[in-house]
JSON list of C-alpha atoms in Angstrom, two decimals:
[
{"chain": "A", "resi": 1, "resn": "MET", "atom": "CA", "xyz": [17.55, 1.09, 18.70]},
{"chain": "A", "resi": 2, "resn": "GLN", "atom": "CA", "xyz": [15.12, 1.70, 15.83]},
{"chain": "A", "resi": 3, "resn": "LYS", "atom": "CA", "xyz": [13.19, -1.34, 14.64]},
{"chain": "A", "resi": 4, "resn": "LYS", "atom": "CA", "xyz": [13.94, -2.26, 11.03]},
{"chain": "A", "resi": 5, "resn": "PRO", "atom": "CA", "xyz": [10.87, -2.23, 8.74]},
{"chain": "A", "resi": 6, "resn": "ARG", "atom": "CA", "xyz": [9.40, -5.59, 7.83]},
{"chain": "A", "resi": 7, "resn": "TYR", "atom": "CA", "xyz": [10.17, -6.95, 4.36]},
{"chain": "A", "resi": 8, "resn": "VAL", "atom": "CA", "xyz": [6.84, -7.17, 2.51]},
{"chain": "A", "resi": 9, "resn": "VAL", "atom": "CA", "xyz": [6.08, -8.54, -0.95]},
{"chain": "A", "resi": 10, "resn": "PRO", "atom": "CA", "xyz": [3.81, -6.49, -3.22]},
{"chain": "A", "resi": 11, "resn": "VAL", "atom": "CA", "xyz": [0.07, -7.00, -3.33]},
{"chain": "A", "resi": 12, "resn": "ARG", "atom": "CA", "xyz": [-0.84, -8.96, -6.47]},
{"chain": "A", "resi": 13, "resn": "SER", "atom": "CA", "xyz": [-4.60, -9.36, -6.14]},
{"chain": "A", "resi": 14, "resn": "ALA", "atom": "CA", "xyz": [-7.55, -7.04, -5.57]},
{"chain": "A", "resi": 15, "resn": "ASP", "atom": "CA", "xyz": [-9.76, -6.75, -2.52]},
{"chain": "A", "resi": 16, "resn": "LYS", "atom": "CA", "xyz": [-11.64, -9.87, -1.51]},
{"chain": "A", "resi": 17, "resn": "GLY", "atom": "CA", "xyz": [-14.89, -10.51, -3.28]},
{"chain": "A", "resi": 18, "resn": "SER", "atom": "CA", "xyz": [-16.56, -12.46, -6.02]},
{"chain": "A", "resi": 19, "resn": "ARG", "atom": "CA", "xyz": [-16.10, -11.40, -9.65]},
{"chain": "A", "resi": 20, "resn": "VAL", "atom": "CA", "xyz": [-14.04, -8.35, -8.77]},
{"chain": "A", "resi": 21, "resn": "VAL", "atom": "CA", "xyz": [-11.25, -6.72, -10.75]},
{"chain": "A", "resi": 22, "resn": "ALA", "atom": "CA", "xyz": [-9.01, -3.71, -10.10]},
{"chain": "A", "resi": 23, "resn": "LEU", "atom": "CA", "xyz": [-8.16, -1.52, -13.07]},
{"chain": "A", "resi": 24, "resn": "THR", "atom": "CA", "xyz": [-4.91, 0.46, -12.70]},
{"chain": "A", "resi": 25, "resn": "PHE", "atom": "CA", "xyz": [-3.14, 3.11, -14.78]},
{"chain": "A", "resi": 26, "resn": "ASP", "atom": "CA", "xyz": [0.56, 4.01, -14.69]},
{"chain": "A", "resi": 27, "resn": "ASP", "atom": "CA", "xyz": [2.83, 6.81, -15.93]},
{"chain": "A", "resi": 28, "resn": "GLY", "atom": "CA", "xyz": [0.37, 9.72, -15.94]},
{"chain": "A", "resi": 29, "resn": "PRO", "atom": "CA", "xyz": [-1.17, 12.07, -15.60]},
{"chain": "A", "resi": 30, "resn": "ASP", "atom": "CA", "xyz": [-0.99, 12.99, -19.28]},
{"chain": "A", "resi": 31, "resn": "PRO", "atom": "CA", "xyz": [-2.93, 15.97, -20.69]},
{"chain": "A", "resi": 32, "resn": "ALA", "atom": "CA", "xyz": [-3.82, 14.08, -23.87]},
{"chain": "A", "resi": 33, "resn": "TYR", "atom": "CA", "xyz": [-4.87, 10.68, -22.51]},
{"chain": "A", "resi": 34, "resn": "THR", "atom": "CA", "xyz": [-5.81, 10.99, -18.84]},
{"chain": "A", "resi": 35, "resn": "PRO", "atom": "CA", "xyz": [-8.93, 13.08, -19.64]},
{"chain": "A", "resi": 36, "resn": "GLN", "atom": "CA", "xyz": [-9.97, 10.48, -22.25]},
{"chain": "A", "resi": 37, "resn": "VAL", "atom": "CA", "xyz": [-9.55, 7.70, -19.71]},
{"chain": "A", "resi": 38, "resn": "LEU", "atom": "CA", "xyz": [-11.51, 9.63, -17.10]},
{"chain": "A", "resi": 39, "resn": "ARG", "atom": "CA", "xyz": [-14.39, 10.22, -19.52]},
{"chain": "A", "resi": 40, "resn": "LEU", "atom": "CA", "xyz": [-14.48, 6.52, -20.38]},
{"chain": "A", "resi": 41, "resn": "LEU", "atom": "CA", "xyz": [-14.47, 5.45, -16.73]},
{"chain": "A", "resi": 42, "resn": "ARG", "atom": "CA", "xyz": [-17.20, 7.99, -15.95]},
{"chain": "A", "resi": 43, "resn": "LYS", "atom": "CA", "xyz": [-19.35, 6.66, -18.78]},
{"chain": "A", "resi": 44, "resn": "HIS", "atom": "CA", "xyz": [-19.22, 3.12, -17.39]},
{"chain": "A", "resi": 45, "resn": "HIS", "atom": "CA", "xyz": [-19.30, 4.11, -13.68]},
{"chain": "A", "resi": 46, "resn": "VAL", "atom": "CA", "xyz": [-15.94, 2.41, -13.13]},
{"chain": "A", "resi": 47, "resn": "LYS", "atom": "CA", "xyz": [-13.50, 3.36, -10.38]},
{"chain": "A", "resi": 48, "resn": "ALA", "atom": "CA", "xyz": [-9.78, 2.81, -10.90]},
{"chain": "A", "resi": 49, "resn": "THR", "atom": "CA", "xyz": [-6.38, 3.43, -9.33]},
{"chain": "A", "resi": 50, "resn": "PHE", "atom": "CA", "xyz": [-3.87, 5.80, -10.95]},
{"chain": "A", "resi": 51, "resn": "PHE", "atom": "CA", "xyz": [-0.17, 5.43, -10.13]},
{"chain": "A", "resi": 52, "resn": "VAL", "atom": "CA", "xyz": [1.19, 8.84, -11.06]},
{"chain": "A", "resi": 53, "resn": "ILE", "atom": "CA", "xyz": [4.77, 9.86, -11.71]},
{"chain": "A", "resi": 54, "resn": "GLY", "atom": "CA", "xyz": [5.78, 12.72, -9.42]},
{"chain": "A", "resi": 55, "resn": "GLN", "atom": "CA", "xyz": [7.17, 14.88, -12.22]},
{"chain": "A", "resi": 56, "resn": "GLN", "atom": "CA", "xyz": [3.94, 14.48, -14.19]},
{"chain": "A", "resi": 57, "resn": "ALA", "atom": "CA", "xyz": [1.81, 15.20, -11.14]},
{"chain": "A", "resi": 58, "resn": "SER", "atom": "CA", "xyz": [3.84, 18.34, -10.46]},
{"chain": "A", "resi": 59, "resn": "ALA", "atom": "CA", "xyz": [3.43, 19.49, -14.06]},
{"chain": "A", "resi": 60, "resn": "HIS", "atom": "CA", "xyz": [-0.31, 18.72, -14.21]},
{"chain": "A", "resi": 61, "resn": "PRO", "atom": "CA", "xyz": [-1.81, 19.15, -10.72]},
{"chain": "A", "resi": 62, "resn": "GLY", "atom": "CA", "xyz": [-5.26, 19.86, -12.14]},
{"chain": "A", "resi": 63, "resn": "LEU", "atom": "CA", "xyz": [-5.35, 16.39, -13.69]},
{"chain": "A", "resi": 64, "resn": "VAL", "atom": "CA", "xyz": [-4.44, 14.79, -10.37]},
{"chain": "A", "resi": 65, "resn": "ARG", "atom": "CA", "xyz": [-7.29, 16.69, -8.73]},
{"chain": "A", "resi": 66, "resn": "SER", "atom": "CA", "xyz": [-9.64, 15.58, -11.54]},
{"chain": "A", "resi": 67, "resn": "ILE", "atom": "CA", "xyz": [-8.75, 11.95, -10.85]},
{"chain": "A", "resi": 68, "resn": "VAL", "atom": "CA", "xyz": [-9.58, 12.36, -7.17]},
{"chain": "A", "resi": 69, "resn": "ASP", "atom": "CA", "xyz": [-12.71, 14.43, -7.86]},
{"chain": "A", "resi": 70, "resn": "ASP", "atom": "CA", "xyz": [-14.03, 11.56, -10.00]},
{"chain": "A", "resi": 71, "resn": "GLY", "atom": "CA", "xyz": [-13.67, 9.21, -7.03]},
{"chain": "A", "resi": 72, "resn": "HIS", "atom": "CA", "xyz": [-10.58, 7.33, -8.15]},
{"chain": "A", "resi": 73, "resn": "THR", "atom": "CA", "xyz": [-7.58, 6.43, -6.01]},
{"chain": "A", "resi": 74, "resn": "VAL", "atom": "CA", "xyz": [-4.19, 8.04, -6.60]},
{"chain": "A", "resi": 75, "resn": "GLY", "atom": "CA", "xyz": [-1.02, 6.17, -5.79]},
{"chain": "A", "resi": 76, "resn": "THR", "atom": "CA", "xyz": [2.54, 7.00, -6.78]},
{"chain": "A", "resi": 77, "resn": "HIS", "atom": "CA", "xyz": [5.00, 5.57, -9.30]},
{"chain": "A", "resi": 78, "resn": "SER", "atom": "CA", "xyz": [8.23, 7.29, -8.16]},
{"chain": "A", "resi": 79, "resn": "TRP", "atom": "CA", "xyz": [9.35, 10.82, -9.00]},
{"chain": "A", "resi": 80, "resn": "SER", "atom": "CA", "xyz": [11.08, 10.17, -12.34]},
{"chain": "A", "resi": 81, "resn": "HIS", "atom": "CA", "xyz": [10.25, 6.56, -13.31]},
{"chain": "A", "resi": 82, "resn": "ALA", "atom": "CA", "xyz": [13.71, 5.39, -12.26]},
{"chain": "A", "resi": 83, "resn": "ASP", "atom": "CA", "xyz": [14.59, 1.73, -11.82]},
{"chain": "A", "resi": 84, "resn": "LEU", "atom": "CA", "xyz": [14.59, 1.81, -8.03]},
{"chain": "A", "resi": 85, "resn": "SER", "atom": "CA", "xyz": [16.12, -1.65, -7.62]},
{"chain": "A", "resi": 86, "resn": "ARG", "atom": "CA", "xyz": [19.41, -0.20, -8.91]},
{"chain": "A", "resi": 87, "resn": "LEU", "atom": "CA", "xyz": [19.49, 2.75, -6.49]},
{"chain": "A", "resi": 88, "resn": "PRO", "atom": "CA", "xyz": [20.80, 3.11, -2.93]},
{"chain": "A", "resi": 89, "resn": "ALA", "atom": "CA", "xyz": [18.35, 3.64, -0.10]},
{"chain": "A", "resi": 90, "resn": "GLY", "atom": "CA", "xyz": [18.78, 7.42, -0.02]},
{"chain": "A", "resi": 91, "resn": "ARG", "atom": "CA", "xyz": [17.92, 7.80, -3.69]},
{"chain": "A", "resi": 92, "resn": "VAL", "atom": "CA", "xyz": [14.97, 5.42, -3.35]},
{"chain": "A", "resi": 93, "resn": "ARG", "atom": "CA", "xyz": [13.66, 7.47, -0.45]},
{"chain": "A", "resi": 94, "resn": "THR", "atom": "CA", "xyz": [13.94, 10.65, -2.53]},
{"chain": "A", "resi": 95, "resn": "GLU", "atom": "CA", "xyz": [12.19, 9.08, -5.53]},
{"chain": "A", "resi": 96, "resn": "VAL", "atom": "CA", "xyz": [9.32, 7.68, -3.48]},
{"chain": "A", "resi": 97, "resn": "GLY", "atom": "CA", "xyz": [9.06, 10.47, -0.90]},
{"chain": "A", "resi": 98, "resn": "ARG", "atom": "CA", "xyz": [9.11, 13.32, -3.40]},
{"chain": "A", "resi": 99, "resn": "ALA", "atom": "CA", "xyz": [6.27, 11.75, -5.39]},
{"chain": "A", "resi": 100, "resn": "VAL", "atom": "CA", "xyz": [4.26, 11.12, -2.22]},
{"chain": "A", "resi": 101, "resn": "ASP", "atom": "CA", "xyz": [4.80, 14.71, -1.05]},
{"chain": "A", "resi": 102, "resn": "THR", "atom": "CA", "xyz": [3.75, 16.12, -4.43]},
{"chain": "A", "resi": 103, "resn": "VAL", "atom": "CA", "xyz": [0.48, 14.19, -4.47]},
{"chain": "A", "resi": 104, "resn": "ALA", "atom": "CA", "xyz": [-0.21, 15.01, -0.82]},
{"chain": "A", "resi": 105, "resn": "THR", "atom": "CA", "xyz": [0.28, 18.72, -1.47]},
{"chain": "A", "resi": 106, "resn": "THR", "atom": "CA", "xyz": [-1.90, 18.57, -4.59]},
{"chain": "A", "resi": 107, "resn": "VAL", "atom": "CA", "xyz": [-4.92, 16.69, -3.19]},
{"chain": "A", "resi": 108, "resn": "GLY", "atom": "CA", "xyz": [-4.63, 17.37, 0.53]},
{"chain": "A", "resi": 109, "resn": "ARG", "atom": "CA", "xyz": [-4.03, 13.82, 1.70]},
{"chain": "A", "resi": 110, "resn": "ILE", "atom": "CA", "xyz": [-1.13, 11.41, 1.72]},
{"chain": "A", "resi": 111, "resn": "PRO", "atom": "CA", "xyz": [-1.35, 8.63, -0.87]},
{"chain": "A", "resi": 112, "resn": "ALA", "atom": "CA", "xyz": [-0.88, 5.13, 0.55]},
{"chain": "A", "resi": 113, "resn": "LEU", "atom": "CA", "xyz": [-0.21, 3.00, -2.54]},
{"chain": "A", "resi": 114, "resn": "PHE", "atom": "CA", "xyz": [3.03, 2.68, -4.50]},
{"chain": "A", "resi": 115, "resn": "ARG", "atom": "CA", "xyz": [4.02, 0.82, -7.65]},
{"chain": "A", "resi": 116, "resn": "ALA", "atom": "CA", "xyz": [7.68, 0.43, -8.61]},
{"chain": "A", "resi": 117, "resn": "PRO", "atom": "CA", "xyz": [8.53, 1.41, -12.18]},
{"chain": "A", "resi": 118, "resn": "TYR", "atom": "CA", "xyz": [9.07, -1.68, -14.36]},
{"chain": "A", "resi": 119, "resn": "GLY", "atom": "CA", "xyz": [7.80, -3.77, -11.44]},
{"chain": "A", "resi": 120, "resn": "SER", "atom": "CA", "xyz": [11.40, -3.60, -10.27]},
{"chain": "A", "resi": 121, "resn": "TRP", "atom": "CA", "xyz": [11.31, -4.07, -6.51]},
{"chain": "A", "resi": 122, "resn": "SER", "atom": "CA", "xyz": [14.08, -4.86, -4.05]},
{"chain": "A", "resi": 123, "resn": "ARG", "atom": "CA", "xyz": [14.41, -5.31, -0.32]},
{"chain": "A", "resi": 124, "resn": "THR", "atom": "CA", "xyz": [15.55, -1.69, -0.10]},
{"chain": "A", "resi": 125, "resn": "VAL", "atom": "CA", "xyz": [12.48, -0.47, -1.99]},
{"chain": "A", "resi": 126, "resn": "PHE", "atom": "CA", "xyz": [10.16, -2.43, 0.28]},
{"chain": "A", "resi": 127, "resn": "GLU", "atom": "CA", "xyz": [11.87, -1.15, 3.41]},
{"chain": "A", "resi": 128, "resn": "VAL", "atom": "CA", "xyz": [11.76, 2.48, 2.25]},
{"chain": "A", "resi": 129, "resn": "CYS", "atom": "CA", "xyz": [8.09, 2.12, 1.32]},
{"chain": "A", "resi": 130, "resn": "ALA", "atom": "CA", "xyz": [7.36, 0.66, 4.74]},
{"chain": "A", "resi": 131, "resn": "THR", "atom": "CA", "xyz": [9.00, 3.61, 6.51]},
{"chain": "A", "resi": 132, "resn": "LEU", "atom": "CA", "xyz": [6.95, 6.00, 4.34]},
{"chain": "A", "resi": 133, "resn": "GLY", "atom": "CA", "xyz": [3.69, 4.17, 5.01]},
{"chain": "A", "resi": 134, "resn": "GLN", "atom": "CA", "xyz": [3.36, 2.94, 1.44]},
{"chain": "A", "resi": 135, "resn": "THR", "atom": "CA", "xyz": [1.80, -0.36, 0.37]},
{"chain": "A", "resi": 136, "resn": "SER", "atom": "CA", "xyz": [3.47, -1.83, -2.72]},
{"chain": "A", "resi": 137, "resn": "ILE", "atom": "CA", "xyz": [1.08, -2.87, -5.48]},
{"chain": "A", "resi": 138, "resn": "ALA", "atom": "CA", "xyz": [1.92, -5.23, -8.35]},
{"chain": "A", "resi": 139, "resn": "TRP", "atom": "CA", "xyz": [-0.43, -6.80, -10.94]},
{"chain": "A", "resi": 140, "resn": "ASP", "atom": "CA", "xyz": [-1.37, -10.13, -12.47]},
{"chain": "A", "resi": 141, "resn": "VAL", "atom": "CA", "xyz": [-2.74, -8.98, -15.85]},
{"chain": "A", "resi": 142, "resn": "ASP", "atom": "CA", "xyz": [-0.28, -7.24, -18.19]},
{"chain": "A", "resi": 143, "resn": "PRO", "atom": "CA", "xyz": [-1.44, -6.57, -21.77]},
{"chain": "A", "resi": 144, "resn": "ARG", "atom": "CA", "xyz": [1.86, -4.79, -22.47]},
{"chain": "A", "resi": 145, "resn": "ASP", "atom": "CA", "xyz": [-0.04, -1.77, -23.73]},
{"chain": "A", "resi": 146, "resn": "TRP", "atom": "CA", "xyz": [3.09, 0.34, -23.16]},
{"chain": "A", "resi": 147, "resn": "ASP", "atom": "CA", "xyz": [4.55, -1.42, -26.23]},
{"chain": "A", "resi": 148, "resn": "ASN", "atom": "CA", "xyz": [1.65, -0.29, -28.45]},
{"chain": "A", "resi": 149, "resn": "PRO", "atom": "CA", "xyz": [0.86, -3.78, -29.85]},
{"chain": "A", "resi": 150, "resn": "GLY", "atom": "CA", "xyz": [-2.52, -2.61, -31.19]},
{"chain": "A", "resi": 151, "resn": "ALA", "atom": "CA", "xyz": [-5.88, -2.09, -29.53]},
{"chain": "A", "resi": 152, "resn": "ALA", "atom": "CA", "xyz": [-7.16, -5.55, -30.55]},
{"chain": "A", "resi": 153, "resn": "ARG", "atom": "CA", "xyz": [-4.16, -7.28, -28.97]},
{"chain": "A", "resi": 154, "resn": "ILE", "atom": "CA", "xyz": [-4.45, -5.23, -25.76]},
{"chain": "A", "resi": 155, "resn": "ARG", "atom": "CA", "xyz": [-8.14, -6.13, -25.56]},
{"chain": "A", "resi": 156, "resn": "ALA", "atom": "CA", "xyz": [-7.49, -9.84, -26.19]},
{"chain": "A", "resi": 157, "resn": "LYS", "atom": "CA", "xyz": [-4.72, -10.06, -23.59]},
{"chain": "A", "resi": 158, "resn": "ILE", "atom": "CA", "xyz": [-6.83, -8.43, -20.89]},
{"chain": "A", "resi": 159, "resn": "LEU", "atom": "CA", "xyz": [-9.83, -10.63, -21.55]},
{"chain": "A", "resi": 160, "resn": "ASP", "atom": "CA", "xyz": [-7.68, -13.78, -21.79]},
{"chain": "A", "resi": 161, "resn": "GLN", "atom": "CA", "xyz": [-5.80, -13.11, -18.55]},
{"chain": "A", "resi": 162, "resn": "VAL", "atom": "CA", "xyz": [-8.40, -11.51, -16.30]},
{"chain": "A", "resi": 163, "resn": "GLY", "atom": "CA", "xyz": [-9.92, -13.49, -13.45]},
{"chain": "A", "resi": 164, "resn": "ASN", "atom": "CA", "xyz": [-11.44, -12.96, -10.04]},
{"chain": "A", "resi": 165, "resn": "ARG", "atom": "CA", "xyz": [-9.46, -10.42, -7.98]},
{"chain": "A", "resi": 166, "resn": "SER", "atom": "CA", "xyz": [-7.17, -9.55, -10.90]},
{"chain": "A", "resi": 167, "resn": "ILE", "atom": "CA", "xyz": [-5.17, -6.33, -10.92]},
{"chain": "A", "resi": 168, "resn": "VAL", "atom": "CA", "xyz": [-4.96, -5.10, -14.51]},
{"chain": "A", "resi": 169, "resn": "LEU", "atom": "CA", "xyz": [-1.95, -3.01, -15.52]},
{"chain": "A", "resi": 170, "resn": "THR", "atom": "CA", "xyz": [-2.56, -0.32, -18.15]},
{"chain": "A", "resi": 171, "resn": "HIS", "atom": "CA", "xyz": [-1.13, 3.13, -18.87]},
{"chain": "A", "resi": 172, "resn": "ASP", "atom": "CA", "xyz": [-2.54, 6.63, -19.27]},
{"chain": "A", "resi": 173, "resn": "GLY", "atom": "CA", "xyz": [0.86, 8.26, -19.81]},
{"chain": "A", "resi": 174, "resn": "GLY", "atom": "CA", "xyz": [4.41, 7.66, -20.93]},
{"chain": "A", "resi": 175, "resn": "GLY", "atom": "CA", "xyz": [3.68, 7.85, -24.65]},
{"chain": "A", "resi": 176, "resn": "ASP", "atom": "CA", "xyz": [0.87, 7.45, -27.16]},
{"chain": "A", "resi": 177, "resn": "ARG", "atom": "CA", "xyz": [-1.92, 5.72, -25.25]},
{"chain": "A", "resi": 178, "resn": "SER", "atom": "CA", "xyz": [-4.62, 5.92, -27.92]},
{"chain": "A", "resi": 179, "resn": "GLN", "atom": "CA", "xyz": [-4.49, 2.13, -28.35]},
{"chain": "A", "resi": 180, "resn": "THR", "atom": "CA", "xyz": [-5.13, 1.65, -24.65]},
{"chain": "A", "resi": 181, "resn": "VAL", "atom": "CA", "xyz": [-8.13, 3.98, -24.75]},
{"chain": "A", "resi": 182, "resn": "ARG", "atom": "CA", "xyz": [-9.57, 2.17, -27.80]},
{"chain": "A", "resi": 183, "resn": "ALA", "atom": "CA", "xyz": [-9.04, -1.23, -26.19]},
{"chain": "A", "resi": 184, "resn": "LEU", "atom": "CA", "xyz": [-10.74, -0.19, -22.96]},
{"chain": "A", "resi": 185, "resn": "ARG", "atom": "CA", "xyz": [-13.76, 1.10, -24.86]},
{"chain": "A", "resi": 186, "resn": "SER", "atom": "CA", "xyz": [-14.58, -2.50, -25.71]},
{"chain": "A", "resi": 187, "resn": "VAL", "atom": "CA", "xyz": [-13.05, -4.23, -22.67]},
{"chain": "A", "resi": 188, "resn": "LEU", "atom": "CA", "xyz": [-15.08, -2.41, -20.03]},
{"chain": "A", "resi": 189, "resn": "PRO", "atom": "CA", "xyz": [-18.54, -3.31, -21.41]},
{"chain": "A", "resi": 190, "resn": "VAL", "atom": "CA", "xyz": [-17.47, -6.98, -21.77]},
{"chain": "A", "resi": 191, "resn": "LEU", "atom": "CA", "xyz": [-16.25, -7.19, -18.18]},
{"chain": "A", "resi": 192, "resn": "ILE", "atom": "CA", "xyz": [-19.32, -5.42, -16.85]},
{"chain": "A", "resi": 193, "resn": "ASN", "atom": "CA", "xyz": [-21.69, -7.60, -18.88]},
{"chain": "A", "resi": 194, "resn": "THR", "atom": "CA", "xyz": [-19.99, -10.78, -17.63]},
{"chain": "A", "resi": 195, "resn": "GLY", "atom": "CA", "xyz": [-20.59, -9.73, -14.03]},
{"chain": "A", "resi": 196, "resn": "TYR", "atom": "CA", "xyz": [-17.32, -8.18, -12.94]},
{"chain": "A", "resi": 197, "resn": "ARG", "atom": "CA", "xyz": [-17.31, -5.37, -10.39]},
{"chain": "A", "resi": 198, "resn": "PHE", "atom": "CA", "xyz": [-14.50, -2.84, -10.28]},
{"chain": "A", "resi": 199, "resn": "VAL", "atom": "CA", "xyz": [-12.81, -2.36, -6.91]},
{"chain": "A", "resi": 200, "resn": "GLY", "atom": "CA", "xyz": [-9.73, -0.79, -5.41]},
{"chain": "A", "resi": 201, "resn": "VAL", "atom": "CA", "xyz": [-6.45, -2.52, -4.76]}
]
């Protein structure tokens, strides 16, 4: 009899350490904004984690390779950005597995990190992720940049909420992300100058 996968809650804090923060990006890669984000991260010598949508990764494999070539981590964010908590196990497995396979084919190694669209997890999602060798990653800082509230508001929310071992949720795809890019131009120097180090999740 096959052993049932263990139910595991998502990771909500970064690797252990003092004054560390994990910067994450969802919904890409996007040909307009992912290159801007990569240039900004390169300028400040910051490493981040990108949770890519399978359809986007399939459409823009060169961008996925650019992310990896710059030393960042690539995780997955489902194939089509579906609300997985509403789907049966077979559909969840297709959504997660197809995205994982696409990234693995593109970069030559299997990604190990997964983030559920909308942060919408369920026992089924966790169990499918466990069988596929995926670690579920959440966040504790959400500036709601996906809602385009303005660069100043995104900046303020990040700086107000961030703390040691925070995982910051931002987006490099899924719409106009110019506000996110502008906000990060000022956020990154502030975090660096106050002693934060950027780590993986």
